[in-house]
mmCIF file with all atom_site columns, C-alpha atoms in Angstrom:
data_model
loop_
_atom_site.group_PDB
_atom_site.id
_atom_site.type_symbol
_atom_site.label_atom_id
_atom_site.label_alt_id
_atom_site.label_comp_id
_atom_site.label_asym_id
_atom_site.label_entity_id
_atom_site.label_seq_id
_atom_site.pdbx_PDB_ins_code
_atom_site.Cartn_x
_atom_site.Cartn_y
_atom_site.Cartn_z
_atom_site.occupancy
_atom_site.B_iso_or_equiv
_atom_site.pdbx_formal_charge
_atom_site.auth_seq_id
_atom_site.auth_comp_id
_atom_site.auth_asym_id
_atom_site.auth_atom_id
_atom_site.pdbx_PDB_model_num
ATOM 1   C CA . ARG A 1 1   ? -0.136  -0.019 -0.157  1.00 0.00 ? 1   ARG A CA 1
ATOM 2   C CA . ASP A 1 2   ? 2.888   2.487  0.772   1.00 0.00 ? 2   ASP A CA 1
ATOM 3   C CA . GLU A 1 3   ? 4.482   1.526  -2.326  1.00 0.00 ? 3   GLU A CA 1
ATOM 4   C CA . GLN A 1 4   ? 0.966   2.417  -4.356  1.00 0.00 ? 4   GLN A CA 1
ATOM 5   C CA . THR A 1 5   ? 0.266   5.739  -2.476  1.00 0.00 ? 5   THR A CA 1
ATOM 6   C CA . THR A 1 6   ? 4.024   6.485  -3.297  1.00 0.00 ? 6   THR A CA 1
ATOM 7   C CA . LEU A 1 7   ? 3.668   6.105  -7.269  1.00 0.00 ? 7   LEU A CA 1
ATOM 8   C CA . ILE A 1 8   ? -0.152  7.745  -7.052  1.00 0.00 ? 8   ILE A CA 1
ATOM 9   C CA . THR A 1 9   ? 2.038   10.502 -5.195  1.00 0.00 ? 9   THR A CA 1
ATOM 10  C CA . LEU A 1 10  ? 4.746   11.240 -7.627  1.00 0.00 ? 10  LEU A CA 1
ATOM 11  C CA . TRP A 1 11  ? 2.705   11.222 -10.495 1.00 0.00 ? 11  TRP A CA 1
ATOM 12  C CA . SER A 1 12  ? 0.438   13.471 -8.817  1.00 0.00 ? 12  SER A CA 1
ATOM 13  C CA . ILE A 1 13  ? 2.880   16.276 -8.073  1.00 0.00 ? 13  ILE A CA 1
ATOM 14  C CA . ALA A 1 14  ? 4.695   15.948 -11.515 1.00 0.00 ? 14  ALA A CA 1
ATOM 15  C CA . ARG A 1 15  ? 1.280   16.502 -12.945 1.00 0.00 ? 15  ARG A CA 1
ATOM 16  C CA . SER A 1 16  ? 2.238   12.353 -14.930 1.00 0.00 ? 16  SER A CA 1
ATOM 17  C CA . PRO A 1 17  ? -0.762  11.121 -16.625 1.00 0.00 ? 17  PRO A CA 1
ATOM 18  C CA . LEU A 1 18  ? -2.243  8.620  -14.498 1.00 0.00 ? 18  LEU A CA 1
ATOM 19  C CA . MET A 1 19  ? -3.030  4.947  -15.855 1.00 0.00 ? 19  MET A CA 1
ATOM 20  C CA . PHE A 1 20  ? -4.273  2.125  -13.805 1.00 0.00 ? 20  PHE A CA 1
ATOM 21  C CA . GLY A 1 21  ? -4.025  -1.297 -14.589 1.00 0.00 ? 21  GLY A CA 1
ATOM 22  C CA . GLY A 1 22  ? -6.700  -3.895 -12.879 1.00 0.00 ? 22  GLY A CA 1
ATOM 23  C CA . ASN A 1 23  ? -10.069 -4.938 -13.483 1.00 0.00 ? 23  ASN A CA 1
ATOM 24  C CA . LEU A 1 24  ? -12.144 -1.867 -11.607 1.00 0.00 ? 24  LEU A CA 1
ATOM 25  C CA . PRO A 1 25  ? -15.118 -4.143 -10.053 1.00 0.00 ? 25  PRO A CA 1
ATOM 26  C CA . ASP A 1 26  ? -12.340 -6.136 -8.188  1.00 0.00 ? 26  ASP A CA 1
ATOM 27  C CA . ASN A 1 27  ? -10.806 -3.315 -6.586  1.00 0.00 ? 27  ASN A CA 1
ATOM 28  C CA . ASP A 1 28  ? -10.510 -3.038 -2.675  1.00 0.00 ? 28  ASP A CA 1
ATOM 29  C CA . ASP A 1 29  ? -11.424 0.052  -0.669  1.00 0.00 ? 29  ASP A CA 1
ATOM 30  C CA . PHE A 1 30  ? -7.778  1.346  -0.337  1.00 0.00 ? 30  PHE A CA 1
ATOM 31  C CA . THR A 1 31  ? -7.213  1.040  -4.266  1.00 0.00 ? 31  THR A CA 1
ATOM 32  C CA . LEU A 1 32  ? -10.388 2.758  -5.136  1.00 0.00 ? 32  LEU A CA 1
ATOM 33  C CA . SER A 1 33  ? -9.511  5.571  -2.593  1.00 0.00 ? 33  SER A CA 1
ATOM 34  C CA . LEU A 1 34  ? -6.050  6.004  -4.511  1.00 0.00 ? 34  LEU A CA 1
ATOM 35  C CA . ILE A 1 35  ? -7.775  6.853  -7.673  1.00 0.00 ? 35  ILE A CA 1
ATOM 36  C CA . THR A 1 36  ? -10.728 8.822  -6.411  1.00 0.00 ? 36  THR A CA 1
ATOM 37  C CA . ASN A 1 37  ? -9.099  11.170 -3.852  1.00 0.00 ? 37  ASN A CA 1
ATOM 38  C CA . ASP A 1 38  ? -10.239 14.593 -5.010  1.00 0.00 ? 38  ASP A CA 1
ATOM 39  C CA . GLU A 1 39  ? -7.655  16.287 -3.212  1.00 0.00 ? 39  GLU A CA 1
ATOM 40  C CA . VAL A 1 40  ? -5.154  14.468 -4.672  1.00 0.00 ? 40  VAL A CA 1
ATOM 41  C CA . LEU A 1 41  ? -6.416  14.387 -8.197  1.00 0.00 ? 41  LEU A CA 1
ATOM 42  C CA . GLU A 1 42  ? -6.474  18.098 -7.969  1.00 0.00 ? 42  GLU A CA 1
ATOM 43  C CA . VAL A 1 43  ? -2.448  18.234 -7.639  1.00 0.00 ? 43  VAL A CA 1
ATOM 44  C CA . ASN A 1 44  ? -2.555  16.009 -10.446 1.00 0.00 ? 44  ASN A CA 1
ATOM 45  C CA . GLN A 1 45  ? -4.875  18.248 -12.648 1.00 0.00 ? 45  GLN A CA 1
ATOM 46  C CA . GLN A 1 46  ? -3.912  21.659 -11.473 1.00 0.00 ? 46  GLN A CA 1
ATOM 47  C CA . ALA A 1 47  ? -0.389  21.863 -9.868  1.00 0.00 ? 47  ALA A CA 1
ATOM 48  C CA . GLU A 1 48  ? 1.821   24.716 -11.683 1.00 0.00 ? 48  GLU A CA 1
ATOM 49  C CA . ALA A 1 49  ? 5.558   24.470 -11.626 1.00 0.00 ? 49  ALA A CA 1
ATOM 50  C CA . SER A 1 50  ? 6.434   21.438 -10.385 1.00 0.00 ? 50  SER A CA 1
ATOM 51  C CA . ARG A 1 51  ? 9.830   20.510 -9.659  1.00 0.00 ? 51  ARG A CA 1
ATOM 52  C CA . GLN A 1 52  ? 12.070  18.385 -7.238  1.00 0.00 ? 52  GLN A CA 1
ATOM 53  C CA . LEU A 1 53  ? 12.956  20.622 -4.603  1.00 0.00 ? 53  LEU A CA 1
ATOM 54  C CA . PHE A 1 54  ? 15.969  18.168 -3.167  1.00 0.00 ? 54  PHE A CA 1
ATOM 55  C CA . VAL A 1 55  ? 17.341  14.637 -3.174  1.00 0.00 ? 55  VAL A CA 1
ATOM 56  C CA . ARG A 1 56  ? 19.270  14.351 0.362   1.00 0.00 ? 56  ARG A CA 1
ATOM 57  C CA . GLU A 1 57  ? 20.061  10.131 0.754   1.00 0.00 ? 57  GLU A CA 1
ATOM 58  C CA . ASN A 1 58  ? 16.996  8.259  1.155   1.00 0.00 ? 58  ASN A CA 1
ATOM 59  C CA . GLN A 1 59  ? 14.607  11.652 1.182   1.00 0.00 ? 59  GLN A CA 1
ATOM 60  C CA . VAL A 1 60  ? 13.305  13.221 -2.179  1.00 0.00 ? 60  VAL A CA 1
ATOM 61  C CA . ALA A 1 61  ? 10.747  16.536 -1.836  1.00 0.00 ? 61  ALA A CA 1
ATOM 62  C CA . TRP A 1 62  ? 8.742   17.931 -4.661  1.00 0.00 ? 62  TRP A CA 1
ATOM 63  C CA . VAL A 1 63  ? 7.241   20.964 -4.623  1.00 0.00 ? 63  VAL A CA 1
ATOM 64  C CA . ALA A 1 64  ? 4.417   22.892 -6.802  1.00 0.00 ? 64  ALA A CA 1
ATOM 65  C CA . GLU A 1 65  ? 2.463   26.075 -7.000  1.00 0.00 ? 65  GLU A CA 1
ATOM 66  C CA . ALA A 1 66  ? -1.063  26.070 -6.544  1.00 0.00 ? 66  ALA A CA 1
ATOM 67  C CA . PRO A 1 67  ? -2.965  28.125 -8.576  1.00 0.00 ? 67  PRO A CA 1
ATOM 68  C CA . GLY A 1 68  ? -4.825  30.970 -7.561  1.00 0.00 ? 68  GLY A CA 1
ATOM 69  C CA . SER A 1 69  ? -3.703  31.158 -4.284  1.00 0.00 ? 69  SER A CA 1
ATOM 70  C CA . ARG A 1 70  ? -0.191  31.483 -2.390  1.00 0.00 ? 70  ARG A CA 1
ATOM 71  C CA . ALA A 1 71  ? -0.385  27.633 -1.101  1.00 0.00 ? 71  ALA A CA 1
ATOM 72  C CA . LYS A 1 72  ? 2.390   25.231 -2.390  1.00 0.00 ? 72  LYS A CA 1
ATOM 73  C CA . TYR A 1 73  ? 1.875   21.737 -2.342  1.00 0.00 ? 73  TYR A CA 1
ATOM 74  C CA . LEU A 1 74  ? 4.569   19.713 -1.174  1.00 0.00 ? 74  LEU A CA 1
ATOM 75  C CA . ALA A 1 75  ? 5.209   15.543 -1.688  1.00 0.00 ? 75  ALA A CA 1
ATOM 76  C CA . VAL A 1 76  ? 7.766   13.895 0.468   1.00 0.00 ? 76  VAL A CA 1
ATOM 77  C CA . PHE A 1 77  ? 9.384   10.446 0.136   1.00 0.00 ? 77  PHE A CA 1
ATOM 78  C CA . ASN A 1 78  ? 11.524  7.969  1.573   1.00 0.00 ? 78  ASN A CA 1
ATOM 79  C CA . LEU A 1 79  ? 13.585  5.822  -0.709  1.00 0.00 ? 79  LEU A CA 1
ATOM 80  C CA . GLY A 1 80  ? 14.865  3.577  2.285   1.00 0.00 ? 80  GLY A CA 1
ATOM 81  C CA . ASP A 1 81  ? 14.344  0.264  2.901   1.00 0.00 ? 81  ASP A CA 1
ATOM 82  C CA . THR A 1 82  ? 14.051  -0.218 6.652   1.00 0.00 ? 82  THR A CA 1
ATOM 83  C CA . THR A 1 83  ? 14.070  3.333  8.674   1.00 0.00 ? 83  THR A CA 1
ATOM 84  C CA . ASP A 1 84  ? 11.558  5.923  9.060   1.00 0.00 ? 84  ASP A CA 1
ATOM 85  C CA . GLU A 1 85  ? 12.920  9.062  7.966   1.00 0.00 ? 85  GLU A CA 1
ATOM 86  C CA . GLN A 1 86  ? 12.227  12.710 9.127   1.00 0.00 ? 86  GLN A CA 1
ATOM 87  C CA . VAL A 1 87  ? 11.959  14.844 5.901   1.00 0.00 ? 87  VAL A CA 1
ATOM 88  C CA . ARG A 1 88  ? 12.708  18.494 7.156   1.00 0.00 ? 88  ARG A CA 1
ATOM 89  C CA . ILE A 1 89  ? 11.112  21.197 5.316   1.00 0.00 ? 89  ILE A CA 1
ATOM 90  C CA . ASN A 1 90  ? 11.663  24.766 5.920   1.00 0.00 ? 90  ASN A CA 1
ATOM 91  C CA . TRP A 1 91  ? 8.746   27.185 4.776   1.00 0.00 ? 91  TRP A CA 1
ATOM 92  C CA . PRO A 1 92  ? 11.529  29.420 3.096   1.00 0.00 ? 92  PRO A CA 1
ATOM 93  C CA . ASP A 1 93  ? 12.831  26.573 1.211   1.00 0.00 ? 93  ASP A CA 1
ATOM 94  C CA . VAL A 1 94  ? 9.512   26.679 -1.022  1.00 0.00 ? 94  VAL A CA 1
ATOM 95  C CA . GLY A 1 95  ? 8.838   30.232 -0.909  1.00 0.00 ? 95  GLY A CA 1
ATOM 96  C CA . LEU A 1 96  ? 7.040   30.318 1.858   1.00 0.00 ? 96  LEU A CA 1
ATOM 97  C CA . GLY A 1 97  ? 7.650   32.218 4.897   1.00 0.00 ? 97  GLY A CA 1
ATOM 98  C CA . GLY A 1 98  ? 6.053   32.960 8.850   1.00 0.00 ? 98  GLY A CA 1
ATOM 99  C CA . ARG A 1 99  ? 2.875   30.105 9.582   1.00 0.00 ? 99  ARG A CA 1
ATOM 100 C CA . CYS A 1 100 ? 1.648   27.553 7.248   1.00 0.00 ? 100 CYS A CA 1
ATOM 101 C CA . VAL A 1 101 ? -1.578  25.756 7.552   1.00 0.00 ? 101 VAL A CA 1
ATOM 102 C CA . VAL A 1 102 ? -0.487  22.180 6.799   1.00 0.00 ? 102 VAL A CA 1
ATOM 103 C CA . ARG A 1 103 ? -3.155  19.834 5.221   1.00 0.00 ? 103 ARG A CA 1
ATOM 104 C CA . ASP A 1 104 ? -2.251  15.853 4.615   1.00 0.00 ? 104 ASP A CA 1
ATOM 105 C CA . LEU A 1 105 ? -4.127  15.342 1.516   1.00 0.00 ? 105 LEU A CA 1
ATOM 106 C CA . TRP A 1 106 ? -4.250  11.562 1.447   1.00 0.00 ? 106 TRP A CA 1
ATOM 107 C CA . ALA A 1 107 ? -5.495  11.921 5.261   1.00 0.00 ? 107 ALA A CA 1
ATOM 108 C CA . ARG A 1 108 ? -7.858  14.663 3.960   1.00 0.00 ? 108 ARG A CA 1
ATOM 109 C CA . ARG A 1 109 ? -7.361  16.872 7.212   1.00 0.00 ? 109 ARG A CA 1
ATOM 110 C CA . ASN A 1 110 ? -5.418  19.426 8.795   1.00 0.00 ? 110 ASN A CA 1
ATOM 111 C CA . ILE A 1 111 ? -2.675  18.403 10.272  1.00 0.00 ? 111 ILE A CA 1
ATOM 112 C CA . GLY A 1 112 ? -2.113  21.943 12.157  1.00 0.00 ? 112 GLY A CA 1
ATOM 113 C CA . THR A 1 113 ? -0.929  25.523 11.377  1.00 0.00 ? 113 THR A CA 1
ATOM 114 C CA . VAL A 1 114 ? 3.042   25.459 11.801  1.00 0.00 ? 114 VAL A CA 1
ATOM 115 C CA . ASP A 1 115 ? 5.737   28.153 12.098  1.00 0.00 ? 115 ASP A CA 1
ATOM 116 C CA . ILE A 1 116 ? 8.478   28.205 9.826   1.00 0.00 ? 116 ILE A CA 1
ATOM 117 C CA . GLY A 1 117 ? 8.903   24.758 9.164   1.00 0.00 ? 117 GLY A CA 1
ATOM 118 C CA . THR A 1 118 ? 8.289   20.899 10.071  1.00 0.00 ? 118 THR A CA 1
ATOM 119 C CA . ALA A 1 119 ? 9.758   17.355 9.852   1.00 0.00 ? 119 ALA A CA 1
ATOM 120 C CA . PHE A 1 120 ? 7.416   15.134 8.331   1.00 0.00 ? 120 PHE A CA 1
ATOM 121 C CA . GLN A 1 121 ? 7.828   11.184 9.098   1.00 0.00 ? 121 GLN A CA 1
ATOM 122 C CA . VAL A 1 122 ? 7.779   8.858  6.208   1.00 0.00 ? 122 VAL A CA 1
ATOM 123 C CA . LYS A 1 123 ? 7.554   4.961  6.178   1.00 0.00 ? 123 LYS A CA 1
ATOM 124 C CA . PRO A 1 124 ? 10.427  3.231  4.228   1.00 0.00 ? 124 PRO A CA 1
ATOM 125 C CA . HIS A 1 125 ? 9.111   3.212  0.571   1.00 0.00 ? 125 HIS A CA 1
ATOM 126 C CA . ALA A 1 126 ? 6.143   5.529  1.625   1.00 0.00 ? 126 ALA A CA 1
ATOM 127 C CA . ALA A 1 127 ? 5.548   9.423  0.412   1.00 0.00 ? 127 ALA A CA 1
ATOM 128 C CA . GLY A 1 128 ? 3.119   12.148 1.616   1.00 0.00 ? 128 GLY A CA 1
ATOM 129 C CA . LEU A 1 129 ? 1.395   14.736 0.076   1.00 0.00 ? 129 LEU A CA 1
ATOM 130 C CA . TYR A 1 130 ? 0.608   18.205 1.369   1.00 0.00 ? 130 TYR A CA 1
ATOM 131 C CA . ARG A 1 131 ? -0.778  21.395 0.981   1.00 0.00 ? 131 ARG A CA 1
ATOM 132 C CA . LEU A 1 132 ? 0.628   24.333 2.401   1.00 0.00 ? 132 LEU A CA 1
ATOM 133 C CA . THR A 1 133 ? -1.295  27.609 3.229   1.00 0.00 ? 133 THR A CA 1
ATOM 134 C CA . PRO A 1 134 ? 0.371   30.384 4.574   1.00 0.00 ? 134 PRO A CA 1
ATOM 135 C CA . VAL A 1 135 ? -1.523  32.467 7.176   1.00 0.00 ? 135 VAL A CA 1
ATOM 136 C CA . GLN A 1 136 ? -1.803  36.028 7.266   1.00 0.00 ? 136 GLN A CA 1
#
């Protein structure tokens, strides 16, 4: 499941065509959730200026613009095989300052309002996809 989520996360932040192989009526609820999450699909369909932010050993981050707002989309990845990674993102590194509301797009919930930046815990072969919205 982590690797399936990682694949859809990368395809979404990179605005790649989303392809699915399988018999749709046989999908389990998890697989269906991957291909019907409207917040993730919005990243795939609307993100602008998607780019890799960094590669640091087993950690990778991508960032993209959310059109019509000052928000940014952020994808974080753990390429490692055995241990969780704390992927640290500072808001100035993605072009934001001050406080941001962090929304987990896979979980469809706000994590909270965070000053300056945060570290995202990412399991091996896993990824996270977030929307960072500056607070006035």
